[in-house]
Tab-separated table of N, CA and C in Angstrom:
chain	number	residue	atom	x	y	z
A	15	UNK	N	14.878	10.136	66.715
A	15	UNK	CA	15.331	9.546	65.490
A	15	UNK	C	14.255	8.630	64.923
A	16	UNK	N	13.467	7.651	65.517
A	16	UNK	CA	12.750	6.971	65.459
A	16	UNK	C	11.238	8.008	64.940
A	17	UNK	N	11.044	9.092	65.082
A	17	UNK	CA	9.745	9.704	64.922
A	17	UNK	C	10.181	9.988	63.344
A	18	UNK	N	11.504	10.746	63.047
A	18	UNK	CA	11.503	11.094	61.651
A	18	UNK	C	11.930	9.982	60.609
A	19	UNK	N	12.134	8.943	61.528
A	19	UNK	CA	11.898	8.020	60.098
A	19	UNK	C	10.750	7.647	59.727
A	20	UNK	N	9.946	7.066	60.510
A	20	UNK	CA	8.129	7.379	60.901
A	20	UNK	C	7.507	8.471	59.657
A	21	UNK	N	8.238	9.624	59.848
A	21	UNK	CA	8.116	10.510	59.403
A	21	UNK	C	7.617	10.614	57.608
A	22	UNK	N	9.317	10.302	57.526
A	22	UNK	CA	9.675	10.297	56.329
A	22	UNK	C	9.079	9.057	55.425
A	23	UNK	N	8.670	7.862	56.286
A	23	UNK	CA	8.664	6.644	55.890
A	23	UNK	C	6.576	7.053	55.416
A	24	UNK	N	5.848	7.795	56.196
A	24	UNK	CA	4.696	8.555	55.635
A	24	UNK	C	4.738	9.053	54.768
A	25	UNK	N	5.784	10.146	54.672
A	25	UNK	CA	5.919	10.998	53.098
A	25	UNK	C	6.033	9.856	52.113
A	26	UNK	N	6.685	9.305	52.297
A	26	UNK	CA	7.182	8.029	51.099
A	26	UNK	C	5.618	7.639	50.467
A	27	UNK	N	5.348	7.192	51.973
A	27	UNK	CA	4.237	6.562	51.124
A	27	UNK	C	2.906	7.408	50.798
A	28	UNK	N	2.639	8.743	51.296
A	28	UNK	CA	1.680	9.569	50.636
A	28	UNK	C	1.999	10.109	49.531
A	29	UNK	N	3.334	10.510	49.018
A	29	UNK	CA	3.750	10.492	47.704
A	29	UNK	C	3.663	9.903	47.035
A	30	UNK	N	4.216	8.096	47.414
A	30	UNK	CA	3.616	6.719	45.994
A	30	UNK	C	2.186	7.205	45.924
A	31	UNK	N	1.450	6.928	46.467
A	31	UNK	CA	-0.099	6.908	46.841
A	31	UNK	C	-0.932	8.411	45.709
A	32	UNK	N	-0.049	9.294	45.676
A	32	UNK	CA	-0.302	10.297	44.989
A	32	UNK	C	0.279	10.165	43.410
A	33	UNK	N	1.198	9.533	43.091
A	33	UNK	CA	2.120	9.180	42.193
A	33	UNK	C	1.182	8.403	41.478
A	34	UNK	N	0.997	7.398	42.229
A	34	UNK	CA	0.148	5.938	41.259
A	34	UNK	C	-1.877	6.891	40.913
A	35	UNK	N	-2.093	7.786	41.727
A	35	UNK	CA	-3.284	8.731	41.320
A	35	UNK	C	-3.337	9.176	40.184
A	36	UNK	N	-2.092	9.397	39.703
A	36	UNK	CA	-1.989	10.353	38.529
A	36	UNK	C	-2.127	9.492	37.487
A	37	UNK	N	-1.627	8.461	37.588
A	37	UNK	CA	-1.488	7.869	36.245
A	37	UNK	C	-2.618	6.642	35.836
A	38	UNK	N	-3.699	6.690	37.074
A	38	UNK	CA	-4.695	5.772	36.932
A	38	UNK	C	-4.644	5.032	38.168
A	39	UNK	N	-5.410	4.456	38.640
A	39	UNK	CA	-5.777	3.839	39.944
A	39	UNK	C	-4.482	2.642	39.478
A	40	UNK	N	-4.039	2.084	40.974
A	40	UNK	CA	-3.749	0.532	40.910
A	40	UNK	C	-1.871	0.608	40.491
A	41	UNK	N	-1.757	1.994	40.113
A	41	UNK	CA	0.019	2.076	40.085
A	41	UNK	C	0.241	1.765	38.560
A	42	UNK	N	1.111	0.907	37.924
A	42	UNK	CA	1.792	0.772	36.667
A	42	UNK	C	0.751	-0.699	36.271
A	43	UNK	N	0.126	-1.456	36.916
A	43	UNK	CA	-0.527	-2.713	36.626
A	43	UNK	C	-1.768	-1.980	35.629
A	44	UNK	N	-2.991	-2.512	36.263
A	44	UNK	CA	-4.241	-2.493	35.994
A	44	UNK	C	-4.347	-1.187	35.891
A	45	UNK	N	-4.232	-0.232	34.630
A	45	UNK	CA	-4.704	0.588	34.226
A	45	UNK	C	-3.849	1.716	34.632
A	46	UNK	N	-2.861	1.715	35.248
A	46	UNK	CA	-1.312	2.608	35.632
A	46	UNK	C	-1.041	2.972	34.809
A	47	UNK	N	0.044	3.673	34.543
A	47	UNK	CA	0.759	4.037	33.422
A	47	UNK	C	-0.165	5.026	32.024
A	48	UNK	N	-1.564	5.107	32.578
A	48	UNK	CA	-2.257	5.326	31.059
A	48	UNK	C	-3.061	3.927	30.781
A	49	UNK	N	-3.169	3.058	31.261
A	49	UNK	CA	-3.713	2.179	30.826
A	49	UNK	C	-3.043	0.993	30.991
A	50	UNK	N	-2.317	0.972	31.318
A	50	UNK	CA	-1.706	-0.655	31.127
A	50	UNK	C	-1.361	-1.199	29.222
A	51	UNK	N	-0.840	-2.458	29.718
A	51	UNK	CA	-0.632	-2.716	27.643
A	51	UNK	C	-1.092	-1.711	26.908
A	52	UNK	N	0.050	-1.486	26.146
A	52	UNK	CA	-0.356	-0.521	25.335
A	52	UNK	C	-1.270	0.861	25.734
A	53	UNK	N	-1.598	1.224	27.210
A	53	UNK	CA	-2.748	2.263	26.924
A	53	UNK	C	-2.610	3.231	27.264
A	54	UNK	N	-1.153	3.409	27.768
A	54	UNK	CA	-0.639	4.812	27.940
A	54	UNK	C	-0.805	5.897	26.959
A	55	UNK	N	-0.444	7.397	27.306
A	55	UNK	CA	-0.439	8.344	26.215
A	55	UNK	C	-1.449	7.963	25.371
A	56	UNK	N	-2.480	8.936	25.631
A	56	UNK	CA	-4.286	8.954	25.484
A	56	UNK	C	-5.103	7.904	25.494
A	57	UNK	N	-4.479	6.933	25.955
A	57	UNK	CA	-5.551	6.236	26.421
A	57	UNK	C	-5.728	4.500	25.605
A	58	UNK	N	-5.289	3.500	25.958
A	58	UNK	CA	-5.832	2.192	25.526
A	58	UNK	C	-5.226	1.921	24.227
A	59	UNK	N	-5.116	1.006	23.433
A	59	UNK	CA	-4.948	0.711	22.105
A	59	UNK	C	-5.501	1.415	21.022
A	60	UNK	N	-5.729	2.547	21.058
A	60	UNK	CA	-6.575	3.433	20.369
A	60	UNK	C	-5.683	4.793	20.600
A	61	UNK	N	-4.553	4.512	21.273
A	61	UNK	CA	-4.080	5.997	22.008
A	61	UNK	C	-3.212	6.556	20.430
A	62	UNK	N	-3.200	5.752	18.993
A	62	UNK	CA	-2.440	6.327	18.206
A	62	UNK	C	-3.205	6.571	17.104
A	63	UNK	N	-4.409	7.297	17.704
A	63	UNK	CA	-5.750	7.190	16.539
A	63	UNK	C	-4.754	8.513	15.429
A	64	UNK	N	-4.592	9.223	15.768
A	64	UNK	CA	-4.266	10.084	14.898
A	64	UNK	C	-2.433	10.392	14.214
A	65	UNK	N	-1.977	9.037	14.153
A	65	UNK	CA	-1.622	8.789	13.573
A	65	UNK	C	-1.560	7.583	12.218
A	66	UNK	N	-1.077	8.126	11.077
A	66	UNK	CA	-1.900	7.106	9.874
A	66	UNK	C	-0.850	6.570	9.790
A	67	UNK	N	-1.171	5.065	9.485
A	67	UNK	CA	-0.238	4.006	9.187
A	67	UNK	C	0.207	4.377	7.457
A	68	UNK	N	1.396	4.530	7.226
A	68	UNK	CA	2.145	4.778	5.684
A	68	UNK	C	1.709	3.408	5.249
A	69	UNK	N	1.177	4.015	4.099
A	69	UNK	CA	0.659	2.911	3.204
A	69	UNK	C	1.704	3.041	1.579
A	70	UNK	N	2.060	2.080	1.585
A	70	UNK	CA	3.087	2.243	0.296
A	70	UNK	C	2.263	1.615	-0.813
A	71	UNK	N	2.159	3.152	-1.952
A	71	UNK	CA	1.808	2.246	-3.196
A	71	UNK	C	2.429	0.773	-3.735
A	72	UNK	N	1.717	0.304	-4.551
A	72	UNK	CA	1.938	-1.277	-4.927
A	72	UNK	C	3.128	-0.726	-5.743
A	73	UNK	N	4.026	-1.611	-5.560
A	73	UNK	CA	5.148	-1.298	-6.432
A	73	UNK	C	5.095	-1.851	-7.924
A	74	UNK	N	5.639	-1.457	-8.632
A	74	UNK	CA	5.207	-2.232	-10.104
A	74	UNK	C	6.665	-2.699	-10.121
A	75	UNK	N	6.519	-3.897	-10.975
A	75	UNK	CA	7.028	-4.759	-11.146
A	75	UNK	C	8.773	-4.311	-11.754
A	76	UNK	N	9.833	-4.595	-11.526
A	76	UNK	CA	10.731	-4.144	-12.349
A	76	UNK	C	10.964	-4.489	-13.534
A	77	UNK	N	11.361	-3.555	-14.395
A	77	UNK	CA	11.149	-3.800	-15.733
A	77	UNK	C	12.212	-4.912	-16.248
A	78	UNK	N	13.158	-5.260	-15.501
A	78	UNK	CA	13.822	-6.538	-16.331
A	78	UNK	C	12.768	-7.597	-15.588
A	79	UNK	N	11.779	-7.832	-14.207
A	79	UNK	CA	10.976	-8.844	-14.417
A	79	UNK	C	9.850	-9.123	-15.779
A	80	UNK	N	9.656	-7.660	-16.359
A	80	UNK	CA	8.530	-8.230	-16.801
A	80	UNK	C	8.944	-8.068	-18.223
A	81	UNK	N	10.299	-8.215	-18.652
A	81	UNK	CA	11.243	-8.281	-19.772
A	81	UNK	C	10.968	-9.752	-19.694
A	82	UNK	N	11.741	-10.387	-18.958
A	82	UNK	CA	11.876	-11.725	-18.527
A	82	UNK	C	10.732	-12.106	-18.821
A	83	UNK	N	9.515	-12.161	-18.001
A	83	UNK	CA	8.320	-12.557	-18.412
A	83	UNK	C	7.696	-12.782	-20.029
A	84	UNK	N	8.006	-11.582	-20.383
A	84	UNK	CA	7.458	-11.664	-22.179
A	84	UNK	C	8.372	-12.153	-22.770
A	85	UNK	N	9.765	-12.178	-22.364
A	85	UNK	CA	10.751	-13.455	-23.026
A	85	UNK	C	10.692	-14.473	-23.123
A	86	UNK	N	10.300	-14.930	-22.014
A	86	UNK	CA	10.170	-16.402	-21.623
A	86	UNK	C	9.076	-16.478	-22.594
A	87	UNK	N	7.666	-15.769	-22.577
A	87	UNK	CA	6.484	-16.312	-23.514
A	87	UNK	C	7.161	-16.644	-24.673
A	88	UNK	N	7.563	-15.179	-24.956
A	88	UNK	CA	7.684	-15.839	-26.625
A	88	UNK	C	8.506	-16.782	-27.140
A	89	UNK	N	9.354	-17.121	-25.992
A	89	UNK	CA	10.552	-17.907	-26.232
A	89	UNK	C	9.913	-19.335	-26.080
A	90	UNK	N	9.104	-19.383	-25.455
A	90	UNK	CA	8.284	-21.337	-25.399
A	90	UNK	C	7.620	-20.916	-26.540
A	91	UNK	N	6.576	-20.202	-27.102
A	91	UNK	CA	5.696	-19.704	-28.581
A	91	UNK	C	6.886	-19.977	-29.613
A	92	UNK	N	7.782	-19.341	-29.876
A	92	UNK	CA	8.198	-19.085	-30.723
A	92	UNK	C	9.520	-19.750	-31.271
A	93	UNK	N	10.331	-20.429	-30.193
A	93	UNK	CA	11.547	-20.845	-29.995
A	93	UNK	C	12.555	-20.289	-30.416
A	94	UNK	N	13.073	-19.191	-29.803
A	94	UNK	CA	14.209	-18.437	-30.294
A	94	UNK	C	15.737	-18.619	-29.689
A	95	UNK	N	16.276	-18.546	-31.054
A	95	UNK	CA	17.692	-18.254	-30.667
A	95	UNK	C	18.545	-17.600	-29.795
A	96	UNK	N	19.593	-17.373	-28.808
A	96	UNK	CA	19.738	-16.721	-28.028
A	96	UNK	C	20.663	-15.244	-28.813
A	97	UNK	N	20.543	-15.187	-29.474
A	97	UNK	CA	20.635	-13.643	-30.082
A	97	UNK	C	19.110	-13.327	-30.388
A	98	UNK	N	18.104	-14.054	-30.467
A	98	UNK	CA	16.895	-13.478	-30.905
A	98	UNK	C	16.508	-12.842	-29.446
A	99	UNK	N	16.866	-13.638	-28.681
A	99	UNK	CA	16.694	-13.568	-27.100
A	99	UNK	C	16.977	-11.938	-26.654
A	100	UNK	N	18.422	-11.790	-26.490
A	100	UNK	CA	18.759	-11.120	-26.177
A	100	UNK	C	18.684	-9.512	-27.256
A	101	UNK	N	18.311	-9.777	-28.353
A	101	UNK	CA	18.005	-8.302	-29.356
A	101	UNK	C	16.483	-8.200	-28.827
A	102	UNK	N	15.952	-9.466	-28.692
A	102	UNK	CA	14.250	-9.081	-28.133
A	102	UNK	C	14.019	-8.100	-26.922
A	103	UNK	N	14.710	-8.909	-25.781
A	103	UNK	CA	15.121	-8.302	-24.526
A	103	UNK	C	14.932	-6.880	-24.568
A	104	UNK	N	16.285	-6.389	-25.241
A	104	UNK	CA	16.709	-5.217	-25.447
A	104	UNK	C	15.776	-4.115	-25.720
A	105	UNK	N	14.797	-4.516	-27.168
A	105	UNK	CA	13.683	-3.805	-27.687
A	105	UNK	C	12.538	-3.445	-26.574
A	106	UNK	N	12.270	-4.646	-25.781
A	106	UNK	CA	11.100	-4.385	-24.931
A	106	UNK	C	11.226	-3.521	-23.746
A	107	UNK	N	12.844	-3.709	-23.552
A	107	UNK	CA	13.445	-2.797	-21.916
A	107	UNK	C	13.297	-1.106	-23.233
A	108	UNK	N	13.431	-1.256	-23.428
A	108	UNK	CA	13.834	0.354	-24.081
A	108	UNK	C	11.852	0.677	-24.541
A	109	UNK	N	11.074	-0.180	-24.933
A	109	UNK	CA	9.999	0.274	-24.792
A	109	UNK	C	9.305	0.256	-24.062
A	110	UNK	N	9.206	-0.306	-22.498
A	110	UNK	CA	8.789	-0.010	-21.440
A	110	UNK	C	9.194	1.038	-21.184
A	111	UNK	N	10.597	1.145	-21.239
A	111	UNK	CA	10.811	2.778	-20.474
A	111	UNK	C	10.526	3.936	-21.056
A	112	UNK	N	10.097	4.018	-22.190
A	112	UNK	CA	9.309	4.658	-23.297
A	112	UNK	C	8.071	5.141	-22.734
A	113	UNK	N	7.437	3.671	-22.633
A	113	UNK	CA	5.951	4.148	-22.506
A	113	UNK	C	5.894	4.421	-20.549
A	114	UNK	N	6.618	4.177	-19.958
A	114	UNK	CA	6.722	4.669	-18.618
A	114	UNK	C	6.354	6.043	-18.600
A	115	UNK	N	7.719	6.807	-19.067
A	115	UNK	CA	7.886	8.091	-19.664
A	115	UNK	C	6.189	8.611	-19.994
A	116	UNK	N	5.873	8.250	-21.342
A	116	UNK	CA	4.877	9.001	-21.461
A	116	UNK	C	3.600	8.729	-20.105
A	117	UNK	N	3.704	7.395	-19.766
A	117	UNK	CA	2.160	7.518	-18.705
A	117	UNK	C	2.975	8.327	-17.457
A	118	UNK	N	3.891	8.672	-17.513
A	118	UNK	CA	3.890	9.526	-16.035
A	118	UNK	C	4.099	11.176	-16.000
A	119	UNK	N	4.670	11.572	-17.720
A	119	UNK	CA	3.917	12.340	-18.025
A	119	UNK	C	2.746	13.544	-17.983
A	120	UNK	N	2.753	14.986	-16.967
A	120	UNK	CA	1.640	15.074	-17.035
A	120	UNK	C	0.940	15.960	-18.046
A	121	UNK	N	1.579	16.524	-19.220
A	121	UNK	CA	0.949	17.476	-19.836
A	121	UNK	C	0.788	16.475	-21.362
A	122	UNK	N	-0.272	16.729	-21.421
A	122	UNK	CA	-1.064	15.723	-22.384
A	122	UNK	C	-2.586	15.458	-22.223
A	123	UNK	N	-3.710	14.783	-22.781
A	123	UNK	CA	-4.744	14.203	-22.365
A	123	UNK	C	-4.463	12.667	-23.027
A	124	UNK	N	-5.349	11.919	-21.788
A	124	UNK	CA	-5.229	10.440	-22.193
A	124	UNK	C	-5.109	10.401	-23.659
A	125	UNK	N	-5.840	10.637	-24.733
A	125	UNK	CA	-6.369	10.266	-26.033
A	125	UNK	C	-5.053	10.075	-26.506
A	126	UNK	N	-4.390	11.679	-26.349
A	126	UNK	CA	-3.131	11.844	-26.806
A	126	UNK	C	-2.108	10.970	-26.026
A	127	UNK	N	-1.828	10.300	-25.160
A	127	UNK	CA	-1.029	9.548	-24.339
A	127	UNK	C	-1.217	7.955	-24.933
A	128	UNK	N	-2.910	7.697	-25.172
A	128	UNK	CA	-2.588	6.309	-25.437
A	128	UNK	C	-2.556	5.867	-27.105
A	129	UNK	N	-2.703	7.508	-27.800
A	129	UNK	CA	-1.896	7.449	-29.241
A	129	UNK	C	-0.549	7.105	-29.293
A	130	UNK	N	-0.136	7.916	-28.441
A	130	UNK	CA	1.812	7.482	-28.428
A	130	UNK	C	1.770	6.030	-27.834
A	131	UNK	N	1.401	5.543	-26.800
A	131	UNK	CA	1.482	4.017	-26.636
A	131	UNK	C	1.235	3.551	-27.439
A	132	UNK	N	0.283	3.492	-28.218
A	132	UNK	CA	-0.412	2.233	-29.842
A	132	UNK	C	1.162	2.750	-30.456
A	133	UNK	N	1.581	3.541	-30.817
A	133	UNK	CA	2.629	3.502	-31.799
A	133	UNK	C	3.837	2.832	-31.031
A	134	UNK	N	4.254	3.356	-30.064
A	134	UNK	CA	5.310	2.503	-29.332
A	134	UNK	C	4.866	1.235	-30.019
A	135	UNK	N	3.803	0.539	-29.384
A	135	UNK	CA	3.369	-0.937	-29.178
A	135	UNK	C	3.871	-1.636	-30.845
A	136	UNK	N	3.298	-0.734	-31.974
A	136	UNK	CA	3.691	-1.073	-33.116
A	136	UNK	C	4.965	-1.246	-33.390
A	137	UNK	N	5.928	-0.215	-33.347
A	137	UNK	CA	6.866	-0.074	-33.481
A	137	UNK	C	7.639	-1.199	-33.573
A	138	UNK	N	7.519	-1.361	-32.056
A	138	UNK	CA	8.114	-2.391	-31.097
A	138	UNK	C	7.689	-3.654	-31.900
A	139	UNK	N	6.574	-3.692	-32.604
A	139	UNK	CA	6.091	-5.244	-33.167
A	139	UNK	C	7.104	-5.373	-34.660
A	140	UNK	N	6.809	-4.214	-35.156
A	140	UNK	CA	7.681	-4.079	-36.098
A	140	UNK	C	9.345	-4.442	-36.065
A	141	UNK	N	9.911	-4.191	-34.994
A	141	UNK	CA	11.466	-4.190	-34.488
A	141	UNK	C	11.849	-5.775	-34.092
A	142	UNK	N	10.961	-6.347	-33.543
A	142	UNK	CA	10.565	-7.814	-33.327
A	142	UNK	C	10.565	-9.143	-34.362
A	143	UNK	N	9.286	-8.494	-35.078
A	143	UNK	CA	9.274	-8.824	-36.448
A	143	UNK	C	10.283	-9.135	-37.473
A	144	UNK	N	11.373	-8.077	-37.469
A	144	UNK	CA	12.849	-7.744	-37.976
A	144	UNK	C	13.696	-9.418	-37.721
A	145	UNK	N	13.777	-9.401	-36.778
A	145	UNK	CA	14.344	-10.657	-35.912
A	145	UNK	C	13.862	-12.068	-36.303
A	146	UNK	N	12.702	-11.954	-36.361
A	146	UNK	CA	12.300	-13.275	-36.424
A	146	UNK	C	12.225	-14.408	-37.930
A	147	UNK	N	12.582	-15.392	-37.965
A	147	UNK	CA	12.144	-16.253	-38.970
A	147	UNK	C	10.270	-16.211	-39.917
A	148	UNK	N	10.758	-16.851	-40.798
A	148	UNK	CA	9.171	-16.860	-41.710
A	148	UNK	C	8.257	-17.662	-40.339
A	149	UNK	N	8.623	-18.466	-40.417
A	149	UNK	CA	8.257	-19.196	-38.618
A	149	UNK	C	7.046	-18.641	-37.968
A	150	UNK	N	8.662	-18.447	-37.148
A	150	UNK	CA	8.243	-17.691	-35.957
A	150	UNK	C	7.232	-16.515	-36.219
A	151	UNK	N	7.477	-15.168	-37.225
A	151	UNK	CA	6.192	-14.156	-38.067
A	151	UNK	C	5.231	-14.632	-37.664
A	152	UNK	N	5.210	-15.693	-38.615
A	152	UNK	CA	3.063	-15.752	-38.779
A	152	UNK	C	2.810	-16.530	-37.201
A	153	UNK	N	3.870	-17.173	-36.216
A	153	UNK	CA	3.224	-16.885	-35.031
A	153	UNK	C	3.186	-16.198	-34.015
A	154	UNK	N	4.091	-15.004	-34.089
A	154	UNK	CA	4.098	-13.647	-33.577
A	154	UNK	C	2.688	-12.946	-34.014
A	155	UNK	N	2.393	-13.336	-35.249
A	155	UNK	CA	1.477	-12.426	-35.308
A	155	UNK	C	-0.005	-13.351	-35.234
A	156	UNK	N	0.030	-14.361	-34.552
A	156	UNK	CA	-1.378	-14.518	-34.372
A	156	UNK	C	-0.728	-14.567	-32.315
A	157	UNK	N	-0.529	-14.753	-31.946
A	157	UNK	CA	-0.057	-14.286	-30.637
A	157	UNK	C	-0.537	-12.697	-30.325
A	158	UNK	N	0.345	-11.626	-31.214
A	158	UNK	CA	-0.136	-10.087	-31.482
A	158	UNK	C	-1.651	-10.206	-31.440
A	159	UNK	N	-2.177	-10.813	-32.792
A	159	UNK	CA	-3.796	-10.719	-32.874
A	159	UNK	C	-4.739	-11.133	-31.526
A	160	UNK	N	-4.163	-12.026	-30.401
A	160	UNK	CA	-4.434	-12.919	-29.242
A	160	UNK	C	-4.375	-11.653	-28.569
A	161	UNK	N	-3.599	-11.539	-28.302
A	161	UNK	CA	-3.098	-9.696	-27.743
A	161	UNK	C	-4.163	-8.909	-27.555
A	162	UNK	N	-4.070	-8.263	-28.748
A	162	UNK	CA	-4.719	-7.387	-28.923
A	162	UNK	C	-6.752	-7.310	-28.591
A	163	UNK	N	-6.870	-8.539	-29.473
A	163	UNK	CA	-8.064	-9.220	-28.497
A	163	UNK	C	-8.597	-9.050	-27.012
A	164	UNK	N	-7.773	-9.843	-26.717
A	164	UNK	CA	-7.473	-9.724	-24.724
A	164	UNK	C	-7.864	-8.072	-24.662
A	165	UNK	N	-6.991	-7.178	-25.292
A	165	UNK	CA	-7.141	-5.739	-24.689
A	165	UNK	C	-8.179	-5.475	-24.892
A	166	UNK	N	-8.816	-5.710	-25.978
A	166	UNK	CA	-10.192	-5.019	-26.443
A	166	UNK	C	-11.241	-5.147	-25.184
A	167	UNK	N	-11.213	-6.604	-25.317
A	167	UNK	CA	-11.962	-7.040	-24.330
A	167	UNK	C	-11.817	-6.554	-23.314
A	168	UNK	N	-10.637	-6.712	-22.212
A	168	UNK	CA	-10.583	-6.143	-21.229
A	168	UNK	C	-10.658	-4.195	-20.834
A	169	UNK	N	-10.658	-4.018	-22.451
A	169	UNK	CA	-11.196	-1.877	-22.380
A	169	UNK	C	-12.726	-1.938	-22.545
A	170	UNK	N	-13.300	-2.941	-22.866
A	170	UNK	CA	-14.726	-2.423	-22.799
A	170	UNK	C	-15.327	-3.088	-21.621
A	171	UNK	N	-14.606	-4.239	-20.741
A	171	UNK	CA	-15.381	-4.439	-19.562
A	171	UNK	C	-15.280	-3.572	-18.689
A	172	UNK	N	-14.191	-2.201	-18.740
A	172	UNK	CA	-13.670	-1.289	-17.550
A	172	UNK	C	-14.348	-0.099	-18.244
A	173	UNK	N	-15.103	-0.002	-18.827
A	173	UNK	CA	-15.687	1.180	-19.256
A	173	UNK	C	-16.731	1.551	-18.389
């Protein structure tokens, strides 16, 4: 009785001994397992080379933030009423999603894409315009002229 536990108590341990071989010297510690931390399954902190981390496009902004945003401007510029507020609102959500539409769009060429934006953009100044006091006009429209400026500038430094 005493020889086959002997026995068995050898197998045991030429099996661990073969067990901890396979997976790297030293058992599950120092380099066991594949590596230890992290280095199992191919090998070290590097073992997930070929997988790519999902990179999520930048999200753009939601369109009631950046409603809000050009409200608020014109609303410290201009000081509007809260029906001017809220008919303004309205105009700009419906022409963002306008010009969304056309830039995502794919049958067209730019030229033709950022023709339909300039008219949106008018439109929209025009619909604005509607709303506003003698006032407020002539400073909508040096604000517009500020605008438009800015763009110029900023299309011929990206050229």
């Amino acid at each position: 009785m005493k020889s086959i536990k002997i026995i068995c108590t050898l197998i045991l341990l030429f099996s661990m001994q073969s067990i901890s071989a396979q997976f790297g010297q030293g058992g599950m510690g120092q380099g066991g397992m594949g590596g230890g931390m992290g280095g199992g399954m191919n090998g070290g902190m590097n073992g997930n080379r070929n997988m790519q981390p999902q990179r999520s496009q930048p999200k753009e902004p939601a369109i009631e933030e950046t409603v809000k945003k050009v409200v608020d401007r014109l609303n410290q510029q201009l000081k509007l009423d809260e029906l001017q507020v809220i008919a303004i609102s309205n105009i700009i959500t419906e022409n963002i999603k306008k010009q969304n539409a056309i830039i995502k769009k794919e049958e067209g060429g730019n030229e033709e894409k950022a023709n339909e934006l300039k008219a949106i953009a008018e439109k929209m100044d025009l619909d604005i315009m509607i709303l506003l006091n003698k006032d407020q006009k002539a400073k909508y429209k040096l604000l517009a002229e500020d605008a438009k400026k800015q763009q110029e500038a900023y299309s011929r430094r990206n050229r």
